[in-house]
């Protein structure tokens, strides 16, 4: 007998279950790994696709008080849901976002000398964070500019921060260089809190922790360190509805381009999910260039059994090979797991030639979303 589903039946052909208890447990794991540092949370890009309006308040309830969003619009939406918490805007501030930043009590992460001058001229002594670039050449003052800023008569930041380029690879020599450079930066701001570590950085140990950590992907069930078994609890389960079951003969082809030719008589489950839902075309079973370097396309799972994608994933539909399941085990209306407890988010991402971050943040708008917290 099937376990009772938290989903009501609906017109959707794709559904998403977000496990808020797993999110909270993953945050607690990151908090414990952060040693004496406070543990914050990156909730940008709608909480990595999970729904920041549900994820962020759940983390607040768990004890998180420091949140990081990408832009002021994301911050404004979360402000009423996060009373008393600090909301940092990673992409900084510019003329167009200034009013939002003030109105919603957001803390801009100042990322250049120009942004620093703009904030000082317009916001006076209001709180801001200062980002220092220690090796990415993305956002932030150079360490020299930061040292000059510390010496200047400008109002000082409430937080000084930097970001790792290679924290997913603990052996990468840039990690140690960034840790050392940032320690020098932090020393220029002696009474000011410092923050360096994302999810991967937290695993690099105490020298990377400072006073505040900023995990993102690990909270949502991704593994922050490449090449190891995923240790985080799965948070997102994505499923697609079986619309039609059909039989096809050996020698016939499946999907666009006739790129997959069946080698046996097959049973095919046609499901209502496609690349428009973020089930990337690059995960097709055949007919995409990625198959030259990654042998297997994406899998689905039915009652815990893996079923491979057949042929090209199309915009709204994907075919799965269910020949190996017992007769009658799968029927129209059943659901195929795309990622979740059986197909780990990292495995699903690898099959599509991408990373869990991109897979989660490209989940489409058609999913019916359900939240559980058990
Ligand atoms: C996204 C982001 C994080 C979180 O990174 P993860 O690798 O997802 O843990 C932390 N800090 C900054 C500046 C970021 O952009």
Coordinates of C-alpha atoms in Angstrom, one line a residue, residues 110-363:
X110 CA 29.2 47.3 -0.5
X111 CA 31.3 45.9 -3.4
X112 CA 33.4 48.7 -4.8
X113 CA 34.9 52.0 -3.8
X114 CA 32.1 53.7 -5.9
X115 CA 29.4 51.9 -4.0
X116 CA 31.1 52.9 -0.7
X117 CA 31.1 56.6 -1.8
X118 CA 27.5 56.4 -2.9
X119 CA 26.4 54.8 0.4
X120 CA 28.3 57.4 2.4
X121 CA 26.9 60.3 0.5
X122 CA 23.3 59.1 0.6
X123 CA 22.9 56.9 3.7
X124 CA 25.3 58.6 6.0
X125 CA 25.9 56.3 9.0
X126 CA 23.4 53.6 8.2
X127 CA 24.6 50.0 8.5
X128 CA 26.4 48.4 5.6
X129 CA 28.6 45.3 5.0
X130 CA 31.9 45.6 3.2
X131 CA 32.9 42.9 0.7
X132 CA 36.6 42.3 0.0
X133 CA 37.7 40.3 -3.1
X134 CA 40.4 37.8 -2.0
X135 CA 40.6 35.8 -5.2
X136 CA 37.5 35.6 -7.3
X137 CA 37.7 38.9 -9.2
X138 CA 34.0 39.2 -8.8
X139 CA 32.7 41.6 -6.2
X140 CA 34.5 43.5 -3.5
X141 CA 37.2 46.0 -2.8
X142 CA 40.8 44.9 -3.2
X143 CA 42.5 44.1 0.1
X144 CA 44.5 47.4 -0.3
X145 CA 41.4 49.4 -0.9
X146 CA 39.8 47.8 2.2
X147 CA 42.8 48.7 4.3
X148 CA 42.6 52.3 3.1
X149 CA 38.8 52.2 3.9
X150 CA 39.6 51.0 7.4
X151 CA 42.0 53.9 7.9
X152 CA 39.7 56.6 6.4
X153 CA 37.2 58.7 8.3
X154 CA 34.2 56.9 6.6
X155 CA 31.6 55.3 8.9
X156 CA 32.8 51.7 9.4
X157 CA 30.9 48.6 8.2
X158 CA 28.9 46.3 10.5
X159 CA 30.4 43.3 8.7
X160 CA 33.4 42.6 6.6
X161 CA 33.2 39.6 4.3
X162 CA 34.8 37.8 1.4
X163 CA 33.9 34.7 -0.7
X164 CA 35.8 31.5 -1.6
X165 CA 36.4 30.6 -5.2
X166 CA 37.2 26.9 -4.7
X167 CA 35.7 25.8 -1.4
X168 CA 34.1 22.8 -3.0
X169 CA 37.7 21.4 -3.5
X170 CA 39.4 21.3 -0.1
X171 CA 42.8 20.6 -1.7
X172 CA 42.8 23.6 -3.9
X173 CA 45.7 25.9 -3.0
X174 CA 43.6 29.1 -3.5
X175 CA 41.7 28.2 -0.3
X176 CA 44.7 28.7 1.9
X177 CA 45.7 31.9 0.1
X178 CA 42.2 33.3 0.5
X179 CA 42.1 32.4 4.2
X180 CA 45.4 34.1 4.8
X181 CA 44.5 37.2 2.7
X182 CA 41.2 37.6 4.5
X183 CA 42.8 37.2 7.9
X184 CA 44.9 40.2 7.0
X185 CA 41.8 42.1 5.9
X186 CA 39.9 41.2 9.1
X187 CA 42.8 42.5 11.2
X188 CA 42.3 45.9 9.7
X189 CA 38.8 45.9 11.1
X190 CA 39.5 44.8 14.7
X191 CA 36.2 45.3 16.3
X192 CA 34.0 44.4 13.3
X193 CA 32.5 41.0 12.6
X194 CA 34.0 39.0 9.7
X195 CA 32.5 36.4 7.5
X196 CA 34.2 34.2 4.8
X197 CA 32.7 30.7 4.7
X198 CA 30.0 29.4 2.4
X199 CA 28.9 25.8 2.7
X200 CA 32.2 24.4 1.4
X201 CA 34.2 26.9 3.4
X202 CA 32.6 25.8 6.6
X203 CA 34.3 22.4 6.0
X204 CA 37.7 24.1 5.8
X205 CA 37.9 24.5 9.5
X206 CA 38.2 27.2 12.2
X207 CA 40.5 29.5 10.2
X208 CA 37.7 30.0 7.7
X209 CA 34.9 30.6 10.3
X210 CA 35.5 34.0 11.8
X211 CA 32.3 35.3 13.5
X212 CA 29.7 34.4 10.9
X213 CA 29.2 31.7 8.2
X214 CA 27.0 31.9 5.2
X215 CA 25.9 28.4 4.0
X216 CA 23.6 28.1 1.1
X217 CA 23.6 24.9 -1.0
X218 CA 24.1 22.5 2.0
X219 CA 20.9 23.8 3.6
X220 CA 18.9 22.8 0.5
X221 CA 20.4 19.3 0.4
X222 CA 23.3 19.8 -1.9
X223 CA 26.8 18.5 -1.1
X224 CA 29.2 21.3 -0.7
X225 CA 32.3 19.3 -1.3
X226 CA 32.8 17.7 -4.7
X227 CA 33.6 14.0 -5.1
X228 CA 32.2 12.8 -1.8
X229 CA 29.0 11.1 -0.9
X230 CA 26.3 13.6 -0.2
X231 CA 25.9 13.9 3.5
X232 CA 23.0 16.4 3.6
X233 CA 19.4 15.5 4.0
X234 CA 17.4 15.8 0.8
X235 CA 15.1 18.8 1.0
X236 CA 13.5 18.9 -2.5
X237 CA 11.5 16.1 -4.1
X238 CA 10.4 16.8 -7.6
X239 CA 8.1 14.4 -9.4
X240 CA 6.3 14.2 -12.8
X241 CA 3.0 12.6 -13.5
X242 CA 2.8 9.6 -15.9
X243 CA 0.4 10.7 -18.6
X244 CA 0.5 7.8 -21.0
X245 CA 2.0 4.3 -21.0
X246 CA 2.9 2.9 -24.4
X247 CA 4.6 -0.1 -26.0
X248 CA 7.1 0.2 -28.7
X249 CA 9.1 -2.4 -30.7
X250 CA 12.8 -3.0 -31.0
X251 CA 14.1 -0.9 -33.9
X252 CA 11.7 1.9 -33.4
X253 CA 12.9 5.3 -32.3
X254 CA 11.8 7.6 -29.4
X255 CA 11.5 11.4 -29.3
X256 CA 12.8 14.2 -31.5
X257 CA 15.6 13.6 -33.9
X258 CA 14.9 9.8 -33.7
X259 CA 18.2 9.9 -31.7
X260 CA 17.3 6.9 -29.5
X261 CA 16.6 3.6 -31.3
X262 CA 15.2 0.9 -29.0
X263 CA 17.2 -2.3 -28.7
X264 CA 14.3 -4.3 -27.3
X265 CA 10.5 -4.2 -27.2
X266 CA 9.9 -1.6 -24.5
X267 CA 7.3 -0.1 -22.2
X268 CA 7.5 3.7 -22.1
X269 CA 6.1 6.0 -19.5
X270 CA 5.4 9.4 -21.0
X271 CA 5.6 12.0 -18.2
X272 CA 4.4 15.6 -18.0
X273 CA 7.8 17.3 -17.3
X274 CA 10.3 18.8 -19.7
X275 CA 13.0 21.3 -20.0
X276 CA 10.6 24.2 -19.5
X277 CA 10.3 22.8 -15.9
X278 CA 14.1 22.9 -15.5
X279 CA 14.4 19.2 -16.3
X280 CA 17.3 20.1 -18.5
X281 CA 17.5 18.9 -22.1
X282 CA 21.2 18.1 -21.5
X283 CA 20.0 15.2 -19.4
X284 CA 18.4 13.5 -22.4
X285 CA 19.1 9.8 -22.8
X286 CA 20.5 10.3 -26.3
X287 CA 20.9 13.0 -28.9
X288 CA 22.6 15.8 -26.9
X289 CA 26.4 16.5 -27.0
X290 CA 26.8 15.9 -23.3
X291 CA 26.4 12.2 -23.9
X292 CA 29.9 12.1 -25.4
X293 CA 31.4 12.9 -22.0
X294 CA 28.8 11.7 -19.5
X295 CA 27.7 8.2 -20.4
X296 CA 24.2 8.2 -18.8
X297 CA 21.3 10.5 -19.2
X298 CA 19.0 11.4 -16.4
X299 CA 17.0 8.8 -14.4
X300 CA 13.6 8.9 -12.8
X301 CA 12.5 6.6 -10.0
X302 CA 9.3 4.8 -9.5
X303 CA 8.8 3.3 -6.0
X304 CA 12.6 3.5 -5.5
X305 CA 13.4 1.8 -8.8
X306 CA 15.5 3.7 -11.3
X307 CA 14.1 4.2 -14.8
X308 CA 16.2 5.9 -17.5
X309 CA 15.2 8.8 -19.7
X310 CA 14.7 7.6 -23.3
X311 CA 15.7 9.9 -26.1
X312 CA 15.5 13.6 -26.0
X313 CA 13.8 15.5 -23.2
X314 CA 11.2 17.8 -24.8
X315 CA 9.7 21.1 -23.6
X316 CA 6.8 19.6 -21.6
X317 CA 7.3 15.8 -21.9
X318 CA 9.9 13.2 -21.1
X319 CA 9.8 9.5 -21.9
X320 CA 11.1 6.9 -19.3
X321 CA 11.9 3.3 -19.9
X322 CA 9.8 1.2 -17.5
X323 CA 10.3 -2.1 -19.3
X324 CA 12.1 -3.6 -16.3
X325 CA 9.3 -2.9 -13.9
X326 CA 6.7 -5.7 -13.3
X327 CA 3.6 -5.5 -15.5
X328 CA 1.1 -3.2 -14.0
X329 CA 3.6 -1.7 -11.5
X330 CA 3.2 1.7 -13.2
X331 CA 0.0 3.3 -14.4
X332 CA -1.1 6.5 -15.9
X333 CA -1.5 9.0 -13.0
X334 CA 1.4 7.6 -11.0
X335 CA 4.4 9.9 -10.2
X336 CA 8.0 9.5 -11.2
X337 CA 10.6 11.0 -8.9
X338 CA 13.1 13.3 -10.8
X339 CA 15.1 14.1 -7.7
X340 CA 14.6 13.4 -4.0
X341 CA 15.2 10.4 -1.7
X342 CA 16.2 8.0 -4.6
X343 CA 17.7 10.3 -7.2
X344 CA 20.0 12.6 -5.2
X345 CA 20.0 16.2 -6.3
X346 CA 23.8 15.9 -7.1
X347 CA 23.2 12.9 -9.3
X348 CA 20.4 14.6 -11.1
X349 CA 22.6 17.6 -11.7
X350 CA 25.6 15.5 -12.9
X351 CA 23.3 13.7 -15.4
X352 CA 22.4 17.1 -16.9
X353 CA 26.0 18.3 -16.9
X354 CA 25.4 20.9 -14.3
X355 CA 25.6 21.5 -10.5
X356 CA 22.9 21.2 -7.9
X357 CA 22.8 25.0 -7.5
X358 CA 21.7 25.4 -11.1
X359 CA 19.3 22.5 -11.0
X360 CA 17.5 23.8 -8.0
X361 CA 17.4 27.4 -9.1
X362 CA 16.0 26.5 -12.5
X363 CA 13.0 24.6 -11.3

